[in-house]
PDB file of C-alpha atoms in Angstrom:
ATOM      1  CA  MET A   1     -15.511   4.719 -17.859  1.00 41.00           C
ATOM      2  CA  SER A   2     -14.595   8.251 -18.803  1.00 46.00           C
ATOM      3  CA  ASN A   3     -14.443   9.577 -22.352  1.00 58.00           C
ATOM      4  CA  GLN A   4     -11.207  11.376 -21.499  1.00 68.00           C
ATOM      5  CA  ARG A   5      -8.216  10.569 -23.649  1.00 79.00           C
ATOM      6  CA  ALA A   6      -4.700  10.067 -22.331  1.00 83.00           C
ATOM      7  CA  GLU A   7      -2.775   9.997 -25.611  1.00 83.00           C
ATOM      8  CA  GLY A   8       0.829  10.995 -25.094  1.00 88.00           C
ATOM      9  CA  ARG A   9       0.609  10.331 -21.331  1.00 92.00           C
ATOM     10  CA  LYS A  10       2.970   7.812 -19.780  1.00 96.00           C
ATOM     11  CA  LEU A  11       2.286   6.037 -16.471  1.00 97.00           C
ATOM     12  CA  ALA A  12       5.032   4.409 -14.405  1.00 98.00           C
ATOM     13  CA  ILE A  13       3.789   1.431 -12.375  1.00 98.00           C
ATOM     14  CA  LEU A  14       6.089   0.806  -9.416  1.00 98.00           C
ATOM     15  CA  ALA A  15       5.808  -2.754  -8.106  1.00 98.00           C
ATOM     16  CA  ALA A  16       7.857  -5.626  -6.700  1.00 98.00           C
ATOM     17  CA  ASP A  17       7.172  -9.298  -6.037  1.00 97.00           C
ATOM     18  CA  GLY A  18       3.935  -9.890  -4.150  1.00 97.00           C
ATOM     19  CA  PHE A  19       1.798  -7.047  -5.554  1.00 97.00           C
ATOM     20  CA  GLU A  20      -1.956  -7.567  -5.831  1.00 98.00           C
ATOM     21  CA  GLN A  21      -2.432  -8.479  -9.505  1.00 98.00           C
ATOM     22  CA  ILE A  22      -5.770  -6.736 -10.156  1.00 98.00           C
ATOM     23  CA  GLU A  23      -4.430  -3.503  -8.609  1.00 98.00           C
ATOM     24  CA  LEU A  24      -1.812  -3.383 -11.365  1.00 98.00           C
ATOM     25  CA  THR A  25      -3.725  -4.844 -14.303  1.00 98.00           C
ATOM     26  CA  SER A  26      -7.004  -2.946 -13.899  1.00 97.00           C
ATOM     27  CA  PRO A  27      -5.514   0.593 -13.765  1.00 97.00           C
ATOM     28  CA  LYS A  28      -3.009  -0.375 -16.501  1.00 97.00           C
ATOM     29  CA  GLU A  29      -5.882  -1.425 -18.764  1.00 97.00           C
ATOM     30  CA  ALA A  30      -7.818   1.779 -17.942  1.00 95.00           C
ATOM     31  CA  ILE A  31      -4.896   4.024 -18.939  1.00 95.00           C
ATOM     32  CA  GLU A  32      -4.175   2.028 -22.084  1.00 95.00           C
ATOM     33  CA  ALA A  33      -7.877   2.033 -23.058  1.00 94.00           C
ATOM     34  CA  ALA A  34      -7.775   5.840 -22.762  1.00 93.00           C
ATOM     35  CA  GLY A  35      -4.781   5.931 -25.127  1.00 93.00           C
ATOM     36  CA  GLY A  36      -1.979   6.238 -22.578  1.00 94.00           C
ATOM     37  CA  GLU A  37       1.168   4.175 -22.230  1.00 96.00           C
ATOM     38  CA  THR A  38       2.316   2.205 -19.173  1.00 98.00           C
ATOM     39  CA  LYS A  39       5.704   0.883 -18.051  1.00 98.00           C
ATOM     40  CA  ILE A  40       6.359  -1.450 -15.127  1.00 98.00           C
ATOM     41  CA  VAL A  41       9.269  -0.279 -12.978  1.00 98.00           C
ATOM     42  CA  SER A  42      10.771  -2.473 -10.269  1.00 98.00           C
ATOM     43  CA  ILE A  43      13.837  -2.931  -8.106  1.00 98.00           C
ATOM     44  CA  GLU A  44      15.501  -5.103 -10.730  1.00 96.00           C
ATOM     45  CA  LYS A  45      14.852  -6.075 -14.336  1.00 96.00           C
ATOM     46  CA  GLY A  46      13.375  -9.452 -15.216  1.00 97.00           C
ATOM     47  CA  PHE A  47       9.977 -10.533 -13.946  1.00 98.00           C
ATOM     48  CA  ILE A  48       7.898  -9.785 -10.882  1.00 98.00           C
ATOM     49  CA  HIS A  49       5.291 -12.137  -9.504  1.00 97.00           C
ATOM     50  CA  ALA A  50       1.778 -11.160  -8.513  1.00 97.00           C
ATOM     51  CA  ASN A  51      -0.563 -12.449  -5.870  1.00 95.00           C
ATOM     52  CA  LYS A  52      -4.300 -12.907  -6.287  1.00 93.00           C
ATOM     53  CA  HIS A  53      -5.302 -12.356  -2.685  1.00 84.00           C
ATOM     54  CA  ARG A  54      -3.513 -15.233  -0.949  1.00 82.00           C
ATOM     55  CA  GLU A  55      -2.881 -17.293  -4.096  1.00 88.00           C
ATOM     56  CA  HIS A  56       0.012 -16.968  -6.516  1.00 92.00           C
ATOM     57  CA  GLY A  57      -0.762 -14.838  -9.551  1.00 94.00           C
ATOM     58  CA  ASP A  58       0.910 -14.287 -12.893  1.00 96.00           C
ATOM     59  CA  SER A  59       4.413 -13.078 -13.706  1.00 97.00           C
ATOM     60  CA  PHE A  60       4.923  -9.674 -15.318  1.00 98.00           C
ATOM     61  CA  HIS A  61       7.845  -8.397 -17.358  1.00 98.00           C
ATOM     62  CA  VAL A  62       9.654  -5.429 -15.814  1.00 98.00           C
ATOM     63  CA  ASP A  63      10.154  -2.712 -18.424  1.00 98.00           C
ATOM     64  CA  MET A  64      12.877  -0.929 -16.477  1.00 97.00           C
ATOM     65  CA  SER A  65      14.693  -1.086 -13.179  1.00 98.00           C
ATOM     66  CA  LEU A  66      14.700   1.726 -10.639  1.00 98.00           C
ATOM     67  CA  GLU A  67      18.319   2.315 -11.615  1.00 97.00           C
ATOM     68  CA  GLU A  68      17.189   3.076 -15.193  1.00 97.00           C
ATOM     69  CA  ALA A  69      13.869   4.811 -14.528  1.00 97.00           C
ATOM     70  CA  LYS A  70      13.572   8.584 -14.219  1.00 97.00           C
ATOM     71  CA  ALA A  71      10.460  10.405 -13.046  1.00 97.00           C
ATOM     72  CA  ASP A  72      11.189  12.999 -15.767  1.00 97.00           C
ATOM     73  CA  ASP A  73      10.196  10.395 -18.388  1.00 96.00           C
ATOM     74  CA  PHE A  74       6.681   9.848 -16.980  1.00 97.00           C
ATOM     75  CA  ASP A  75       3.509  11.874 -16.453  1.00 96.00           C
ATOM     76  CA  ALA A  76       2.246   9.975 -13.393  1.00 97.00           C
ATOM     77  CA  LEU A  77       2.992   7.115 -10.997  1.00 98.00           C
ATOM     78  CA  LEU A  78       0.908   4.145  -9.793  1.00 98.00           C
ATOM     79  CA  ILE A  79       1.791   2.096  -6.701  1.00 98.00           C
ATOM     80  CA  PRO A  80      -0.324  -1.082  -6.495  1.00 98.00           C
ATOM     81  CA  GLY A  81      -0.861  -2.722  -3.127  1.00 97.00           C
ATOM     82  CA  GLY A  82      -0.538  -6.265  -1.924  1.00 95.00           C
ATOM     83  CA  LEU A  83       1.174  -7.451   1.223  1.00 90.00           C
ATOM     84  CA  PHE A  84       4.746  -7.869  -0.007  1.00 96.00           C
ATOM     85  CA  SER A  85       5.447  -5.372  -2.801  1.00 97.00           C
ATOM     86  CA  PRO A  86       4.977  -2.224  -0.658  1.00 97.00           C
ATOM     87  CA  ASP A  87       7.221  -3.714   2.046  1.00 96.00           C
ATOM     88  CA  ALA A  88      10.028  -4.289  -0.463  1.00 97.00           C
ATOM     89  CA  LEU A  89       9.633  -0.822  -1.965  1.00 98.00           C
ATOM     90  CA  ARG A  90       9.314   1.144   1.274  1.00 97.00           C
ATOM     91  CA  THR A  91      12.722  -0.073   2.461  1.00 97.00           C
ATOM     92  CA  ASN A  92      14.419   0.671  -0.865  1.00 98.00           C
ATOM     93  CA  ASP A  93      16.032   4.119  -1.050  1.00 98.00           C
ATOM     94  CA  ARG A  94      15.858   4.237  -4.858  1.00 98.00           C
ATOM     95  CA  ALA A  95      12.121   3.490  -4.737  1.00 98.00           C
ATOM     96  CA  LYS A  96      11.459   6.214  -2.153  1.00 98.00           C
ATOM     97  CA  ASP A  97      13.537   8.702  -4.152  1.00 98.00           C
ATOM     98  CA  PHE A  98      11.693   7.772  -7.370  1.00 98.00           C
ATOM     99  CA  VAL A  99       8.315   8.368  -5.691  1.00 98.00           C
ATOM    100  CA  SER A 100       9.479  11.664  -4.151  1.00 97.00           C
ATOM    101  CA  LYS A 101      10.534  12.972  -7.566  1.00 97.00           C
ATOM    102  CA  PHE A 102       6.934  12.732  -8.820  1.00 97.00           C
ATOM    103  CA  PHE A 103       5.821  14.944  -5.925  1.00 96.00           C
ATOM    104  CA  GLU A 104       8.677  17.404  -6.559  1.00 95.00           C
ATOM    105  CA  GLN A 105       7.663  17.572 -10.227  1.00 95.00           C
ATOM    106  CA  LYS A 106       3.982  18.073  -9.248  1.00 93.00           C
ATOM    107  CA  LYS A 107       2.899  14.954 -11.135  1.00 96.00           C
ATOM    108  CA  PRO A 108      -0.076  12.769 -10.147  1.00 96.00           C
ATOM    109  CA  VAL A 109       0.618   9.812  -7.872  1.00 97.00           C
ATOM    110  CA  PHE A 110      -1.864   6.952  -7.419  1.00 98.00           C
ATOM    111  CA  ALA A 111      -1.644   4.385  -4.595  1.00 98.00           C
ATOM    112  CA  ILE A 112      -4.124   1.676  -3.631  1.00 98.00           C
ATOM    113  CA  CYS A 113      -4.572  -0.786  -0.766  1.00 98.00           C
ATOM    114  CA  HIS A 114      -1.167  -1.219   0.970  1.00 98.00           C
ATOM    115  CA  GLY A 115       0.551   0.943  -1.686  1.00 98.00           C
ATOM    116  CA  PRO A 116       0.336   4.116   0.465  1.00 98.00           C
ATOM    117  CA  GLN A 117       2.836   2.486   2.856  1.00 98.00           C
ATOM    118  CA  VAL A 118       5.529   3.476   0.346  1.00 98.00           C
ATOM    119  CA  LEU A 119       4.351   7.092   0.667  1.00 98.00           C
ATOM    120  CA  ILE A 120       4.580   6.841   4.469  1.00 98.00           C
ATOM    121  CA  SER A 121       8.200   5.683   4.296  1.00 97.00           C
ATOM    122  CA  ALA A 122       9.043   8.439   1.803  1.00 97.00           C
ATOM    123  CA  ASN A 123       7.566  11.039   4.227  1.00 97.00           C
ATOM    124  CA  LEU A 124       4.901  12.144   1.741  1.00 97.00           C
ATOM    125  CA  VAL A 125       1.691  11.686   3.754  1.00 97.00           C
ATOM    126  CA  ASP A 126       1.882  14.398   6.427  1.00 97.00           C
ATOM    127  CA  GLY A 127      -1.009  16.862   6.060  1.00 96.00           C
ATOM    128  CA  ARG A 128      -2.510  15.088   3.056  1.00 97.00           C
ATOM    129  CA  GLU A 129      -6.006  13.622   2.716  1.00 97.00           C
ATOM    130  CA  VAL A 130      -5.574   9.896   2.058  1.00 98.00           C
ATOM    131  CA  THR A 131      -7.085   6.462   2.344  1.00 98.00           C
ATOM    132  CA  GLY A 132      -5.776   2.937   2.176  1.00 97.00           C
ATOM    133  CA  PHE A 133      -6.593  -0.610   3.146  1.00 97.00           C
ATOM    134  CA  PRO A 134      -8.289  -0.587   6.576  1.00 97.00           C
ATOM    135  CA  ALA A 135      -5.283  -2.321   8.184  1.00 96.00           C
ATOM    136  CA  ILE A 136      -2.963   0.585   7.268  1.00 97.00           C
ATOM    137  CA  GLN A 137      -5.312   3.506   7.982  1.00 97.00           C
ATOM    138  CA  GLN A 138      -3.880   3.950  11.489  1.00 97.00           C
ATOM    139  CA  ASP A 139      -0.357   3.949  10.004  1.00 97.00           C
ATOM    140  CA  LEU A 140      -1.463   6.719   7.639  1.00 98.00           C
ATOM    141  CA  ARG A 141      -2.840   8.709  10.609  1.00 98.00           C
ATOM    142  CA  ASN A 142       0.390   8.174  12.551  1.00 98.00           C
ATOM    143  CA  ALA A 143       2.307   9.584   9.573  1.00 97.00           C
ATOM    144  CA  GLY A 144       0.171  12.754   9.683  1.00 97.00           C
ATOM    145  CA  GLY A 145      -2.332  11.789   7.014  1.00 98.00           C
ATOM    146  CA  LYS A 146      -5.939  12.939   7.204  1.00 98.00           C
ATOM    147  CA  VAL A 147      -7.593   9.576   6.629  1.00 98.00           C
ATOM    148  CA  LYS A 148     -10.987   9.258   4.990  1.00 97.00           C
ATOM    149  CA  ASP A 149     -12.710   5.902   4.688  1.00 95.00           C
ATOM    150  CA  GLN A 150     -13.865   6.390   1.082  1.00 96.00           C
ATOM    151  CA  SER A 151     -13.439   4.419  -2.131  1.00 97.00           C
ATOM    152  CA  VAL A 152     -11.098   7.065  -3.508  1.00 97.00           C
ATOM    153  CA  VAL A 153      -9.578  10.192  -1.977  1.00 97.00           C
ATOM    154  CA  VAL A 154      -8.081  12.942  -4.142  1.00 95.00           C
ATOM    155  CA  ASP A 155      -5.800  15.587  -2.655  1.00 95.00           C
ATOM    156  CA  GLY A 156      -4.162  17.820  -5.237  1.00 89.00           C
ATOM    157  CA  GLY A 157      -2.818  15.116  -7.518  1.00 91.00           C
ATOM    158  CA  LEU A 158      -2.437  12.450  -4.827  1.00 96.00           C
ATOM    159  CA  VAL A 159      -5.072   9.767  -5.396  1.00 97.00           C
ATOM    160  CA  THR A 160      -5.464   6.922  -2.902  1.00 98.00           C
ATOM    161  CA  SER A 161      -7.903   4.044  -2.688  1.00 98.00           C
ATOM    162  CA  ARG A 162      -8.747   1.230  -0.248  1.00 98.00           C
ATOM    163  CA  SER A 163      -8.984  -2.098  -2.063  1.00 97.00           C
ATOM    164  CA  PRO A 164      -9.797  -3.940  -5.297  1.00 96.00           C
ATOM    165  CA  ASP A 165     -13.489  -3.357  -4.526  1.00 97.00           C
ATOM    166  CA  ASP A 166     -12.879   0.337  -5.263  1.00 97.00           C
ATOM    167  CA  LEU A 167     -11.106  -0.075  -8.605  1.00 97.00           C
ATOM    168  CA  GLY A 168     -13.984   1.368 -10.652  1.00 96.00           C
ATOM    169  CA  ASP A 169     -13.798   4.715  -8.833  1.00 96.00           C
ATOM    170  CA  PHE A 170      -9.994   4.583  -8.602  1.00 97.00           C
ATOM    171  CA  ASN A 171      -9.487   3.907 -12.326  1.00 96.00           C
ATOM    172  CA  ALA A 172     -11.840   6.731 -13.321  1.00 94.00           C
ATOM    173  CA  LYS A 173      -9.863   9.159 -11.142  1.00 94.00           C
ATOM    174  CA  ILE A 174      -6.538   7.895 -12.509  1.00 94.00           C
ATOM    175  CA  VAL A 175      -7.614   8.658 -16.075  1.00 93.00           C
ATOM    176  CA  GLU A 176      -9.023  12.049 -15.053  1.00 91.00           C
ATOM    177  CA  GLU A 177      -5.914  13.087 -13.106  1.00 91.00           C
ATOM    178  CA  ILE A 178      -3.365  11.935 -15.690  1.00 90.00           C
ATOM    179  CA  CYS A 179      -5.295  13.938 -18.308  1.00 84.00           C
ATOM    180  CA  GLU A 180      -5.230  17.020 -16.050  1.00 82.00           C
ATOM    181  CA  GLY A 181      -1.437  16.866 -15.716  1.00 75.00           C
ATOM    182  CA  LYS A 182       0.624  18.583 -13.045  1.00 70.00           C
ATOM    183  CA  HIS A 183      -0.816  19.696  -9.693  1.00 69.00           C
ATOM    184  CA  ALA A 184       0.736  22.531  -7.699  1.00 64.00           C
ATOM    185  CA  ARG A 185      -0.467  20.977  -4.418  1.00 60.00           C
ATOM    186  CA  GLN A 186       1.789  17.913  -4.885  1.00 62.00           C
ATOM    187  CA  LEU A 187       4.865  19.962  -4.039  1.00 57.00           C
ATOM    188  CA  GLU A 188       3.482  21.225  -0.725  1.00 56.00           C
ATOM    189  CA  SER A 189       3.957  17.882   1.027  1.00 50.00           C
ATOM    190  CA  VAL A 190       7.619  17.758  -0.042  1.00 50.00           C
ATOM    191  CA  THR A 191       8.517  21.325   0.866  1.00 45.00           C
ATOM    192  CA  ALA A 192       6.370  21.715   4.000  1.00 45.00           C
TER     193      ALA A 192
END
């Protein structure tokens, strides 16, 4: 892991029921180990339930609802994958608006596995280099993304990854990018 320090950096983790547990916990631990802070944001307050592949996972306390959360209060955003969480988020207008604000504010956004589906529905993929779980790579292409089949793809503050197998590379990039701060390229996909 990197020696970079993320003190004073705050990561929003946007998830709903049915997220892939390791895709939330592993990056969360990486940011916290580097000195950063994390908050779980979801559609409603209470608890959200994880999956461990096809099995039920643990429950996680939601720190704030989308109604309460503001992109202004965070330095970066993480969208874990899983089969059900991205589906719930991509059809939620507040979730899409929350994600879009990070791009408008030129802040790093991290999405893994099926997480990039939220970016597709928020119209944030067109012209960007991305990756995702193999089953959604064609969806990313259809949305105008330039898909690369790599463990992690970085495009001006947008960091995407394929699956839990790639978490080592993904976590290292998350820490690096949150330490770097804002990226001018993030805004291009919103204003283009």
